[in-house]
Amino acid sequence: MLRDRQELQSARAAKIQEELAVVRILEPGAADTSTVNIGTMVHVADEEGSPIAPLTILGAWDADLERRIFANGSDLAQRLLGCAEGDEVEIEGRTATITRIEAWKG
């Protein structure tokens, strides 16, 4: 039983080391805002032009749905990444238009 536990702990440690190897630090305000990227805040408006609460795309460890911060691997983030101002996207089951992209400020 102890050997199984040790193997499980070793596997978890290896996974964490893999994740840490690819981590990059996001400098607040430094993201490229020509398109939606990791480290950007996206402002959108619905079909009638009414604004929808902005959302932010960050890494998996920074996700906080209550604050509308989405992990870059989430379905929503994957739909948004690479889009530019004026592009139409599906958010929360409705069509929205990206009105502004700004750098996440931290």
PDB file of N, CA and C in Angstrom:
ATOM      1  N   MET A   1       0.827  -1.186   0.000  1.00  0.00           N
ATOM      2  CA  MET A   1       0.000   0.000   0.000  1.00  0.00           C
ATOM      3  C   MET A   1       0.880   1.262   0.000  1.00  0.00           C
ATOM      4  N   LEU A   2       1.956   1.261   0.774  1.00  0.00           N
ATOM      5  CA  LEU A   2       2.853   2.416   0.804  1.00  0.00           C
ATOM      6  C   LEU A   2       3.547   2.617  -0.536  1.00  0.00           C
ATOM      7  N   ARG A   3       3.898   1.505  -1.180  1.00  0.00           N
ATOM      8  CA  ARG A   3       4.543   1.612  -2.491  1.00  0.00           C
ATOM      9  C   ARG A   3       3.587   2.253  -3.502  1.00  0.00           C
ATOM     10  N   ASP A   4       2.307   1.846  -3.483  1.00  0.00           N
ATOM     11  CA  ASP A   4       1.310   2.441  -4.381  1.00  0.00           C
ATOM     12  C   ASP A   4       1.162   3.934  -4.112  1.00  0.00           C
ATOM     13  N   ARG A   5       1.145   4.289  -2.850  1.00  0.00           N
ATOM     14  CA  ARG A   5       1.027   5.699  -2.481  1.00  0.00           C
ATOM     15  C   ARG A   5       2.240   6.489  -2.959  1.00  0.00           C
ATOM     16  N   GLN A   6       3.428   5.901  -2.815  1.00  0.00           N
ATOM     17  CA  GLN A   6       4.645   6.577  -3.270  1.00  0.00           C
ATOM     18  C   GLN A   6       4.624   6.766  -4.790  1.00  0.00           C
ATOM     19  N   GLU A   7       4.171   5.756  -5.514  1.00  0.00           N
ATOM     20  CA  GLU A   7       4.089   5.869  -6.974  1.00  0.00           C
ATOM     21  C   GLU A   7       3.100   6.955  -7.379  1.00  0.00           C
ATOM     22  N   LEU A   8       1.980   7.029  -6.684  1.00  0.00           N
ATOM     23  CA  LEU A   8       0.980   8.059  -6.963  1.00  0.00           C
ATOM     24  C   LEU A   8       1.567   9.447  -6.706  1.00  0.00           C
ATOM     25  N   GLN A   9       2.257   9.602  -5.575  1.00  0.00           N
ATOM     26  CA  GLN A   9       2.873  10.896  -5.250  1.00  0.00           C
ATOM     27  C   GLN A   9       3.948  11.261  -6.271  1.00  0.00           C
ATOM     28  N   SER A  10       4.723  10.284  -6.713  1.00  0.00           N
ATOM     29  CA  SER A  10       5.764  10.536  -7.715  1.00  0.00           C
ATOM     30  C   SER A  10       5.146  10.968  -9.040  1.00  0.00           C
ATOM     31  N   ALA A  11       4.042  10.347  -9.411  1.00  0.00           N
ATOM     32  CA  ALA A  11       3.356  10.721 -10.655  1.00  0.00           C
ATOM     33  C   ALA A  11       2.809  12.134 -10.553  1.00  0.00           C
ATOM     34  N   ARG A  12       2.244  12.483  -9.407  1.00  0.00           N
ATOM     35  CA  ARG A  12       1.721  13.844  -9.215  1.00  0.00           C
ATOM     36  C   ARG A  12       2.852  14.870  -9.267  1.00  0.00           C
ATOM     37  N   ALA A  13       3.970  14.545  -8.641  1.00  0.00           N
ATOM     38  CA  ALA A  13       5.121  15.453  -8.654  1.00  0.00           C
ATOM     39  C   ALA A  13       5.643  15.649 -10.071  1.00  0.00           C
ATOM     40  N   ALA A  14       5.695  14.590 -10.843  1.00  0.00           N
ATOM     41  CA  ALA A  14       6.155  14.692 -12.238  1.00  0.00           C
ATOM     42  C   ALA A  14       5.216  15.574 -13.052  1.00  0.00           C
ATOM     43  N   LYS A  15       3.900  15.435 -12.831  1.00  0.00           N
ATOM     44  CA  LYS A  15       2.931  16.269 -13.555  1.00  0.00           C
ATOM     45  C   LYS A  15       3.104  17.732 -13.201  1.00  0.00           C
ATOM     46  N   ILE A  16       3.295  18.034 -11.927  1.00  0.00           N
ATOM     47  CA  ILE A  16       3.507  19.423 -11.508  1.00  0.00           C
ATOM     48  C   ILE A  16       4.789  19.973 -12.119  1.00  0.00           C
ATOM     49  N   GLN A  17       5.839  19.175 -12.165  1.00  0.00           N
ATOM     50  CA  GLN A  17       7.094  19.631 -12.772  1.00  0.00           C
ATOM     51  C   GLN A  17       6.908  19.926 -14.258  1.00  0.00           C
ATOM     52  N   GLU A  18       6.120  19.104 -14.957  1.00  0.00           N
ATOM     53  CA  GLU A  18       5.831  19.355 -16.369  1.00  0.00           C
ATOM     54  C   GLU A  18       5.110  20.690 -16.545  1.00  0.00           C
ATOM     55  N   GLU A  19       4.113  20.941 -15.696  1.00  0.00           N
ATOM     56  CA  GLU A  19       3.353  22.191 -15.784  1.00  0.00           C
ATOM     57  C   GLU A  19       4.241  23.386 -15.486  1.00  0.00           C
ATOM     58  N   LEU A  20       5.077  23.277 -14.481  1.00  0.00           N
ATOM     59  CA  LEU A  20       5.965  24.392 -14.128  1.00  0.00           C
ATOM     60  C   LEU A  20       6.988  24.674 -15.225  1.00  0.00           C
ATOM     61  N   ALA A  21       7.352  23.657 -15.987  1.00  0.00           N
ATOM     62  CA  ALA A  21       8.335  23.840 -17.053  1.00  0.00           C
ATOM     63  C   ALA A  21       7.801  24.727 -18.177  1.00  0.00           C
ATOM     64  N   VAL A  22       6.480  24.782 -18.348  1.00  0.00           N
ATOM     65  CA  VAL A  22       5.915  25.566 -19.448  1.00  0.00           C
ATOM     66  C   VAL A  22       5.250  26.861 -18.981  1.00  0.00           C
ATOM     67  N   VAL A  23       5.305  27.128 -17.690  1.00  0.00           N
ATOM     68  CA  VAL A  23       4.697  28.343 -17.154  1.00  0.00           C
ATOM     69  C   VAL A  23       5.475  29.562 -17.631  1.00  0.00           C
ATOM     70  N   ARG A  24       4.742  30.584 -17.999  1.00  0.00           N
ATOM     71  CA  ARG A  24       5.395  31.860 -18.280  1.00  0.00           C
ATOM     72  C   ARG A  24       4.661  32.929 -17.496  1.00  0.00           C
ATOM     73  N   ILE A  25       5.431  33.831 -16.972  1.00  0.00           N
ATOM     74  CA  ILE A  25       4.890  34.886 -16.131  1.00  0.00           C
ATOM     75  C   ILE A  25       4.260  35.955 -17.020  1.00  0.00           C
ATOM     76  N   LEU A  26       3.035  36.335 -16.707  1.00  0.00           N
ATOM     77  CA  LEU A  26       2.365  37.403 -17.447  1.00  0.00           C
ATOM     78  C   LEU A  26       2.630  38.725 -16.747  1.00  0.00           C
ATOM     79  N   GLU A  27       3.192  39.640 -17.469  1.00  0.00           N
ATOM     80  CA  GLU A  27       3.394  40.990 -16.950  1.00  0.00           C
ATOM     81  C   GLU A  27       2.115  41.781 -17.184  1.00  0.00           C
ATOM     82  N   PRO A  28       1.474  42.269 -16.139  1.00  0.00           N
ATOM     83  CA  PRO A  28       0.263  43.064 -16.336  1.00  0.00           C
ATOM     84  C   PRO A  28       0.513  44.229 -17.301  1.00  0.00           C
ATOM     85  N   GLY A  29      -0.400  44.387 -18.242  1.00  0.00           N
ATOM     86  CA  GLY A  29      -0.315  45.488 -19.193  1.00  0.00           C
ATOM     87  C   GLY A  29       0.578  45.237 -20.389  1.00  0.00           C
ATOM     88  N   ALA A  30       1.181  44.043 -20.496  1.00  0.00           N
ATOM     89  CA  ALA A  30       2.149  43.796 -21.559  1.00  0.00           C
ATOM     90  C   ALA A  30       1.614  42.950 -22.708  1.00  0.00           C
ATOM     91  N   ALA A  31       0.382  42.490 -22.649  1.00  0.00           N
ATOM     92  CA  ALA A  31      -0.154  41.604 -23.686  1.00  0.00           C
ATOM     93  C   ALA A  31      -0.383  42.348 -24.999  1.00  0.00           C
ATOM     94  N   ASP A  32      -0.190  41.633 -26.094  1.00  0.00           N
ATOM     95  CA  ASP A  32      -0.495  42.149 -27.430  1.00  0.00           C
ATOM     96  C   ASP A  32      -2.013  42.230 -27.545  1.00  0.00           C
ATOM     97  N   THR A  33      -2.539  43.397 -27.846  1.00  0.00           N
ATOM     98  CA  THR A  33      -3.989  43.592 -27.907  1.00  0.00           C
ATOM     99  C   THR A  33      -4.525  43.691 -29.336  1.00  0.00           C
ATOM    100  N   SER A  34      -3.716  43.315 -30.319  1.00  0.00           N
ATOM    101  CA  SER A  34      -4.216  43.344 -31.699  1.00  0.00           C
ATOM    102  C   SER A  34      -5.264  42.250 -31.911  1.00  0.00           C
ATOM    103  N   THR A  35      -5.153  41.169 -31.148  1.00  0.00           N
ATOM    104  CA  THR A  35      -6.156  40.106 -31.122  1.00  0.00           C
ATOM    105  C   THR A  35      -6.296  39.642 -29.678  1.00  0.00           C
ATOM    106  N   VAL A  36      -7.291  38.806 -29.424  1.00  0.00           N
ATOM    107  CA  VAL A  36      -7.465  38.250 -28.082  1.00  0.00           C
ATOM    108  C   VAL A  36      -6.329  37.277 -27.826  1.00  0.00           C
ATOM    109  N   ASN A  37      -5.616  37.491 -26.749  1.00  0.00           N
ATOM    110  CA  ASN A  37      -4.489  36.657 -26.348  1.00  0.00           C
ATOM    111  C   ASN A  37      -4.593  36.361 -24.866  1.00  0.00           C
ATOM    112  N   ILE A  38      -3.732  35.484 -24.393  1.00  0.00           N
ATOM    113  CA  ILE A  38      -3.622  35.275 -22.956  1.00  0.00           C
ATOM    114  C   ILE A  38      -3.123  36.583 -22.360  1.00  0.00           C
ATOM    115  N   GLY A  39      -3.794  37.043 -21.329  1.00  0.00           N
ATOM    116  CA  GLY A  39      -3.425  38.300 -20.696  1.00  0.00           C
ATOM    117  C   GLY A  39      -4.205  39.492 -21.220  1.00  0.00           C
ATOM    118  N   THR A  40      -5.322  39.222 -21.901  1.00  0.00           N
ATOM    119  CA  THR A  40      -6.150  40.334 -22.387  1.00  0.00           C
ATOM    120  C   THR A  40      -7.524  40.315 -21.734  1.00  0.00           C
ATOM    121  N   MET A  41      -8.105  41.504 -21.653  1.00  0.00           N
ATOM    122  CA  MET A  41      -9.484  41.673 -21.194  1.00  0.00           C
ATOM    123  C   MET A  41     -10.305  41.998 -22.429  1.00  0.00           C
ATOM    124  N   VAL A  42     -11.403  41.279 -22.614  1.00  0.00           N
ATOM    125  CA  VAL A  42     -12.212  41.399 -23.820  1.00  0.00           C
ATOM    126  C   VAL A  42     -13.554  42.041 -23.466  1.00  0.00           C
ATOM    127  N   HIS A  43     -13.855  43.123 -24.158  1.00  0.00           N
ATOM    128  CA  HIS A  43     -15.143  43.809 -23.992  1.00  0.00           C
ATOM    129  C   HIS A  43     -16.018  43.417 -25.174  1.00  0.00           C
ATOM    130  N   VAL A  44     -17.262  43.049 -24.864  1.00  0.00           N
ATOM    131  CA  VAL A  44     -18.189  42.605 -25.905  1.00  0.00           C
ATOM    132  C   VAL A  44     -19.547  43.268 -25.718  1.00  0.00           C
ATOM    133  N   ALA A  45     -20.313  43.276 -26.804  1.00  0.00           N
ATOM    134  CA  ALA A  45     -21.679  43.803 -26.770  1.00  0.00           C
ATOM    135  C   ALA A  45     -22.586  42.787 -27.450  1.00  0.00           C
ATOM    136  N   ASP A  46     -23.823  42.690 -26.973  1.00  0.00           N
ATOM    137  CA  ASP A  46     -24.771  41.752 -27.567  1.00  0.00           C
ATOM    138  C   ASP A  46     -25.278  42.289 -28.896  1.00  0.00           C
ATOM    139  N   GLU A  47     -26.211  41.561 -29.499  1.00  0.00           N
ATOM    140  CA  GLU A  47     -26.724  41.925 -30.828  1.00  0.00           C
ATOM    141  C   GLU A  47     -27.394  43.288 -30.860  1.00  0.00           C
ATOM    142  N   GLU A  48     -27.936  43.740 -29.712  1.00  0.00           N
ATOM    143  CA  GLU A  48     -28.579  45.057 -29.641  1.00  0.00           C
ATOM    144  C   GLU A  48     -27.572  46.162 -29.317  1.00  0.00           C
ATOM    145  N   GLY A  49     -26.323  45.795 -29.106  1.00  0.00           N
ATOM    146  CA  GLY A  49     -25.301  46.788 -28.778  1.00  0.00           C
ATOM    147  C   GLY A  49     -25.120  47.027 -27.290  1.00  0.00           C
ATOM    148  N   SER A  50     -25.874  46.305 -26.466  1.00  0.00           N
ATOM    149  CA  SER A  50     -25.732  46.452 -25.016  1.00  0.00           C
ATOM    150  C   SER A  50     -24.475  45.728 -24.548  1.00  0.00           C
ATOM    151  N   PRO A  51     -23.685  46.379 -23.704  1.00  0.00           N
ATOM    152  CA  PRO A  51     -22.455  45.725 -23.258  1.00  0.00           C
ATOM    153  C   PRO A  51     -22.726  44.517 -22.362  1.00  0.00           C
ATOM    154  N   ILE A  52     -21.893  43.519 -22.532  1.00  0.00           N
ATOM    155  CA  ILE A  52     -21.879  42.342 -21.673  1.00  0.00           C
ATOM    156  C   ILE A  52     -20.633  42.508 -20.788  1.00  0.00           C
ATOM    157  N   ALA A  53     -20.700  42.059 -19.558  1.00  0.00           N
ATOM    158  CA  ALA A  53     -19.556  42.203 -18.651  1.00  0.00           C
ATOM    159  C   ALA A  53     -18.286  41.673 -19.316  1.00  0.00           C
ATOM    160  N   PRO A  54     -17.197  42.437 -19.250  1.00  0.00           N
ATOM    161  CA  PRO A  54     -15.953  42.004 -19.895  1.00  0.00           C
ATOM    162  C   PRO A  54     -15.420  40.724 -19.263  1.00  0.00           C
ATOM    163  N   LEU A  55     -14.606  40.018 -20.022  1.00  0.00           N
ATOM    164  CA  LEU A  55     -13.981  38.806 -19.519  1.00  0.00           C
ATOM    165  C   LEU A  55     -12.493  38.849 -19.796  1.00  0.00           C
ATOM    166  N   THR A  56     -11.752  38.129 -18.989  1.00  0.00           N
ATOM    167  CA  THR A  56     -10.301  38.121 -19.070  1.00  0.00           C
ATOM    168  C   THR A  56      -9.824  36.707 -19.357  1.00  0.00           C
ATOM    169  N   ILE A  57      -8.794  36.590 -20.190  1.00  0.00           N
ATOM    170  CA  ILE A  57      -8.196  35.306 -20.514  1.00  0.00           C
ATOM    171  C   ILE A  57      -6.825  35.241 -19.840  1.00  0.00           C
ATOM    172  N   LEU A  58      -6.672  34.289 -18.914  1.00  0.00           N
ATOM    173  CA  LEU A  58      -5.390  34.076 -18.236  1.00  0.00           C
ATOM    174  C   LEU A  58      -5.080  32.583 -18.240  1.00  0.00           C
ATOM    175  N   GLY A  59      -4.077  32.184 -17.517  1.00  0.00           N
ATOM    176  CA  GLY A  59      -3.700  30.782 -17.433  1.00  0.00           C
ATOM    177  C   GLY A  59      -4.639  29.985 -16.552  1.00  0.00           C
ATOM    178  N   ALA A  60      -4.478  28.673 -16.592  1.00  0.00           N
ATOM    179  CA  ALA A  60      -5.373  27.763 -15.868  1.00  0.00           C
ATOM    180  C   ALA A  60      -5.368  28.012 -14.364  1.00  0.00           C
ATOM    181  N   TRP A  61      -4.254  28.347 -13.806  1.00  0.00           N
ATOM    182  CA  TRP A  61      -4.170  28.526 -12.352  1.00  0.00           C
ATOM    183  C   TRP A  61      -4.780  29.848 -11.902  1.00  0.00           C
ATOM    184  N   ASP A  62      -5.034  30.751 -12.841  1.00  0.00           N
ATOM    185  CA  ASP A  62      -5.579  32.063 -12.494  1.00  0.00           C
ATOM    186  C   ASP A  62      -7.082  32.162 -12.708  1.00  0.00           C
ATOM    187  N   ALA A  63      -7.696  31.126 -13.236  1.00  0.00           N
ATOM    188  CA  ALA A  63      -9.125  31.164 -13.548  1.00  0.00           C
ATOM    189  C   ALA A  63      -9.954  31.454 -12.301  1.00  0.00           C
ATOM    190  N   ASP A  64     -10.960  32.306 -12.483  1.00  0.00           N
ATOM    191  CA  ASP A  64     -11.877  32.666 -11.399  1.00  0.00           C
ATOM    192  C   ASP A  64     -13.191  33.075 -12.059  1.00  0.00           C
ATOM    193  N   LEU A  65     -14.087  32.139 -12.195  1.00  0.00           N
ATOM    194  CA  LEU A  65     -15.326  32.391 -12.942  1.00  0.00           C
ATOM    195  C   LEU A  65     -16.176  33.485 -12.324  1.00  0.00           C
ATOM    196  N   GLU A  66     -16.141  33.629 -11.009  1.00  0.00           N
ATOM    197  CA  GLU A  66     -16.918  34.693 -10.376  1.00  0.00           C
ATOM    198  C   GLU A  66     -16.450  36.073 -10.817  1.00  0.00           C
ATOM    199  N   ARG A  67     -15.164  36.195 -11.117  1.00  0.00           N
ATOM    200  CA  ARG A  67     -14.610  37.470 -11.576  1.00  0.00           C
ATOM    201  C   ARG A  67     -14.479  37.523 -13.098  1.00  0.00           C
ATOM    202  N   ARG A  68     -15.057  36.509 -13.774  1.00  0.00           N
ATOM    203  CA  ARG A  68     -15.040  36.406 -15.239  1.00  0.00           C
ATOM    204  C   ARG A  68     -13.624  36.322 -15.785  1.00  0.00           C
ATOM    205  N   ILE A  69     -12.792  35.555 -15.100  1.00  0.00           N
ATOM    206  CA  ILE A  69     -11.438  35.259 -15.557  1.00  0.00           C
ATOM    207  C   ILE A  69     -11.443  33.801 -15.996  1.00  0.00           C
ATOM    208  N   PHE A  70     -11.167  33.583 -17.279  1.00  0.00           N
ATOM    209  CA  PHE A  70     -11.258  32.248 -17.865  1.00  0.00           C
ATOM    210  C   PHE A  70      -9.875  31.708 -18.183  1.00  0.00           C
ATOM    211  N   ALA A  71      -9.690  30.421 -17.975  1.00  0.00           N
ATOM    212  CA  ALA A  71      -8.440  29.747 -18.305  1.00  0.00           C
ATOM    213  C   ALA A  71      -8.284  29.695 -19.816  1.00  0.00           C
ATOM    214  N   ASN A  72      -7.060  29.840 -20.274  1.00  0.00           N
ATOM    215  CA  ASN A  72      -6.805  29.846 -21.716  1.00  0.00           C
ATOM    216  C   ASN A  72      -7.226  28.542 -22.392  1.00  0.00           C
ATOM    217  N   GLY A  73      -7.344  27.459 -21.664  1.00  0.00           N
ATOM    218  CA  GLY A  73      -7.756  26.184 -22.250  1.00  0.00           C
ATOM    219  C   GLY A  73      -9.255  25.944 -22.231  1.00  0.00           C
ATOM    220  N   SER A  74     -10.017  26.861 -21.633  1.00  0.00           N
ATOM    221  CA  SER A  74     -11.471  26.677 -21.568  1.00  0.00           C
ATOM    222  C   SER A  74     -12.091  26.822 -22.958  1.00  0.00           C
ATOM    223  N   ASP A  75     -13.288  26.267 -23.116  1.00  0.00           N
ATOM    224  CA  ASP A  75     -13.978  26.346 -24.414  1.00  0.00           C
ATOM    225  C   ASP A  75     -14.182  27.798 -24.848  1.00  0.00           C
ATOM    226  N   LEU A  76     -14.615  28.643 -23.919  1.00  0.00           N
ATOM    227  CA  LEU A  76     -14.855  30.044 -24.250  1.00  0.00           C
ATOM    228  C   LEU A  76     -13.567  30.726 -24.693  1.00  0.00           C
ATOM    229  N   ALA A  77     -12.499  30.531 -23.950  1.00  0.00           N
ATOM    230  CA  ALA A  77     -11.222  31.149 -24.310  1.00  0.00           C
ATOM    231  C   ALA A  77     -10.742  30.655 -25.667  1.00  0.00           C
ATOM    232  N   GLN A  78     -10.902  29.375 -25.919  1.00  0.00           N
ATOM    233  CA  GLN A  78     -10.468  28.827 -27.207  1.00  0.00           C
ATOM    234  C   GLN A  78     -11.237  29.443 -28.372  1.00  0.00           C
ATOM    235  N   ARG A  79     -12.514  29.751 -28.160  1.00  0.00           N
ATOM    236  CA  ARG A  79     -13.296  30.416 -29.215  1.00  0.00           C
ATOM    237  C   ARG A  79     -12.837  31.856 -29.423  1.00  0.00           C
ATOM    238  N   LEU A  80     -12.361  32.503 -28.355  1.00  0.00           N
ATOM    239  CA  LEU A  80     -11.988  33.915 -28.435  1.00  0.00           C
ATOM    240  C   LEU A  80     -10.548  34.153 -28.887  1.00  0.00           C
ATOM    241  N   LEU A  81      -9.649  33.259 -28.506  1.00  0.00           N
ATOM    242  CA  LEU A  81      -8.230  33.480 -28.832  1.00  0.00           C
ATOM    243  C   LEU A  81      -8.035  33.681 -30.327  1.00  0.00           C
ATOM    244  N   GLY A  82      -7.334  34.744 -30.674  1.00  0.00           N
ATOM    245  CA  GLY A  82      -7.065  35.065 -32.073  1.00  0.00           C
ATOM    246  C   GLY A  82      -8.103  35.971 -32.722  1.00  0.00           C
ATOM    247  N   CYS A  83      -9.228  36.205 -32.067  1.00  0.00           N
ATOM    248  CA  CYS A  83     -10.254  37.096 -32.620  1.00  0.00           C
ATOM    249  C   CYS A  83      -9.825  38.555 -32.445  1.00  0.00           C
ATOM    250  N   ALA A  84     -10.373  39.419 -33.276  1.00  0.00           N
ATOM    251  CA  ALA A  84     -10.032  40.847 -33.240  1.00  0.00           C
ATOM    252  C   ALA A  84     -11.292  41.674 -32.990  1.00  0.00           C
ATOM    253  N   GLU A  85     -11.094  42.957 -32.740  1.00  0.00           N
ATOM    254  CA  GLU A  85     -12.229  43.868 -32.559  1.00  0.00           C
ATOM    255  C   GLU A  85     -13.129  43.787 -33.784  1.00  0.00           C
ATOM    256  N   GLY A  86     -14.440  43.759 -33.543  1.00  0.00           N
ATOM    257  CA  GLY A  86     -15.409  43.671 -34.636  1.00  0.00           C
ATOM    258  C   GLY A  86     -15.823  42.246 -34.959  1.00  0.00           C
ATOM    259  N   ASP A  87     -15.071  41.254 -34.499  1.00  0.00           N
ATOM    260  CA  ASP A  87     -15.425  39.862 -34.764  1.00  0.00           C
ATOM    261  C   ASP A  87     -16.642  39.467 -33.929  1.00  0.00           C
ATOM    262  N   GLU A  88     -17.475  38.611 -34.508  1.00  0.00           N
ATOM    263  CA  GLU A  88     -18.617  38.082 -33.779  1.00  0.00           C
ATOM    264  C   GLU A  88     -18.226  36.757 -33.152  1.00  0.00           C
ATOM    265  N   VAL A  89     -18.648  36.555 -31.913  1.00  0.00           N
ATOM    266  CA  VAL A  89     -18.341  35.341 -31.164  1.00  0.00           C
ATOM    267  C   VAL A  89     -19.582  34.896 -30.403  1.00  0.00           C
ATOM    268  N   GLU A  90     -19.596  33.643 -30.000  1.00  0.00           N
ATOM    269  CA  GLU A  90     -20.707  33.149 -29.186  1.00  0.00           C
ATOM    270  C   GLU A  90     -20.269  33.159 -27.728  1.00  0.00           C
ATOM    271  N   ILE A  91     -21.027  33.884 -26.905  1.00  0.00           N
ATOM    272  CA  ILE A  91     -20.745  33.964 -25.475  1.00  0.00           C
ATOM    273  C   ILE A  91     -22.049  33.731 -24.737  1.00  0.00           C
ATOM    274  N   GLU A  92     -22.021  32.801 -23.800  1.00  0.00           N
ATOM    275  CA  GLU A  92     -23.186  32.510 -22.967  1.00  0.00           C
ATOM    276  C   GLU A  92     -24.426  32.220 -23.807  1.00  0.00           C
ATOM    277  N   GLY A  93     -24.235  31.509 -24.902  1.00  0.00           N
ATOM    278  CA  GLY A  93     -25.353  31.096 -25.741  1.00  0.00           C
ATOM    279  C   GLY A  93     -25.922  32.167 -26.650  1.00  0.00           C
ATOM    280  N   ARG A  94     -25.248  33.294 -26.758  1.00  0.00           N
ATOM    281  CA  ARG A  94     -25.747  34.350 -27.648  1.00  0.00           C
ATOM    282  C   ARG A  94     -24.591  34.942 -28.453  1.00  0.00           C
ATOM    283  N   THR A  95     -24.932  35.541 -29.564  1.00  0.00           N
ATOM    284  CA  THR A  95     -23.926  36.158 -30.429  1.00  0.00           C
ATOM    285  C   THR A  95     -23.554  37.522 -29.872  1.00  0.00           C
ATOM    286  N   ALA A  96     -22.263  37.774 -29.832  1.00  0.00           N
ATOM    287  CA  ALA A  96     -21.769  39.054 -29.335  1.00  0.00           C
ATOM    288  C   ALA A  96     -20.654  39.530 -30.257  1.00  0.00           C
ATOM    289  N   THR A  97     -20.403  40.831 -30.211  1.00  0.00           N
ATOM    290  CA  THR A  97     -19.347  41.440 -31.012  1.00  0.00           C
ATOM    291  C   THR A  97     -18.258  41.964 -30.081  1.00  0.00           C
ATOM    292  N   ILE A  98     -17.016  41.690 -30.437  1.00  0.00           N
ATOM    293  CA  ILE A  98     -15.905  42.207 -29.648  1.00  0.00           C
ATOM    294  C   ILE A  98     -15.780  43.697 -29.936  1.00  0.00           C
ATOM    295  N   THR A  99     -15.898  44.510 -28.900  1.00  0.00           N
ATOM    296  CA  THR A  99     -15.852  45.956 -29.073  1.00  0.00           C
ATOM    297  C   THR A  99     -14.497  46.546 -28.706  1.00  0.00           C
ATOM    298  N   ARG A 100     -13.788  45.872 -27.810  1.00  0.00           N
ATOM    299  CA  ARG A 100     -12.465  46.396 -27.403  1.00  0.00           C
ATOM    300  C   ARG A 100     -11.666  45.271 -26.762  1.00  0.00           C
ATOM    301  N   ILE A 101     -10.372  45.315 -27.007  1.00  0.00           N
ATOM    302  CA  ILE A 101      -9.440  44.366 -26.381  1.00  0.00           C
ATOM    303  C   ILE A 101      -8.385  45.203 -25.685  1.00  0.00           C
ATOM    304  N   GLU A 102      -8.210  44.958 -24.402  1.00  0.00           N
ATOM    305  CA  GLU A 102      -7.184  45.700 -23.663  1.00  0.00           C
ATOM    306  C   GLU A 102      -6.323  44.741 -22.857  1.00  0.00           C
ATOM    307  N   ALA A 103      -5.142  45.184 -22.515  1.00  0.00           N
ATOM    308  CA  ALA A 103      -4.235  44.366 -21.731  1.00  0.00           C
ATOM    309  C   ALA A 103      -4.745  44.234 -20.295  1.00  0.00           C
ATOM    310  N   TRP A 104      -4.664  43.035 -19.768  1.00  0.00           N
ATOM    311  CA  TRP A 104      -5.016  42.770 -18.377  1.00  0.00           C
ATOM    312  C   TRP A 104      -4.048  43.556 -17.495  1.00  0.00           C
ATOM    313  N   LYS A 105      -4.562  44.220 -16.489  1.00  0.00           N
ATOM    314  CA  LYS A 105      -3.727  45.082 -15.661  1.00  0.00           C
ATOM    315  C   LYS A 105      -3.378  44.481 -14.303  1.00  0.00           C
ATOM    316  N   GLY A 106      -3.871  43.286 -14.038  1.00  0.00           N
ATOM    317  CA  GLY A 106      -3.480  42.626 -12.790  1.00  0.00           C
ATOM    318  C   GLY A 106      -4.366  42.827 -11.647  1.00  0.00           C
TER     319      GLY A 106
END
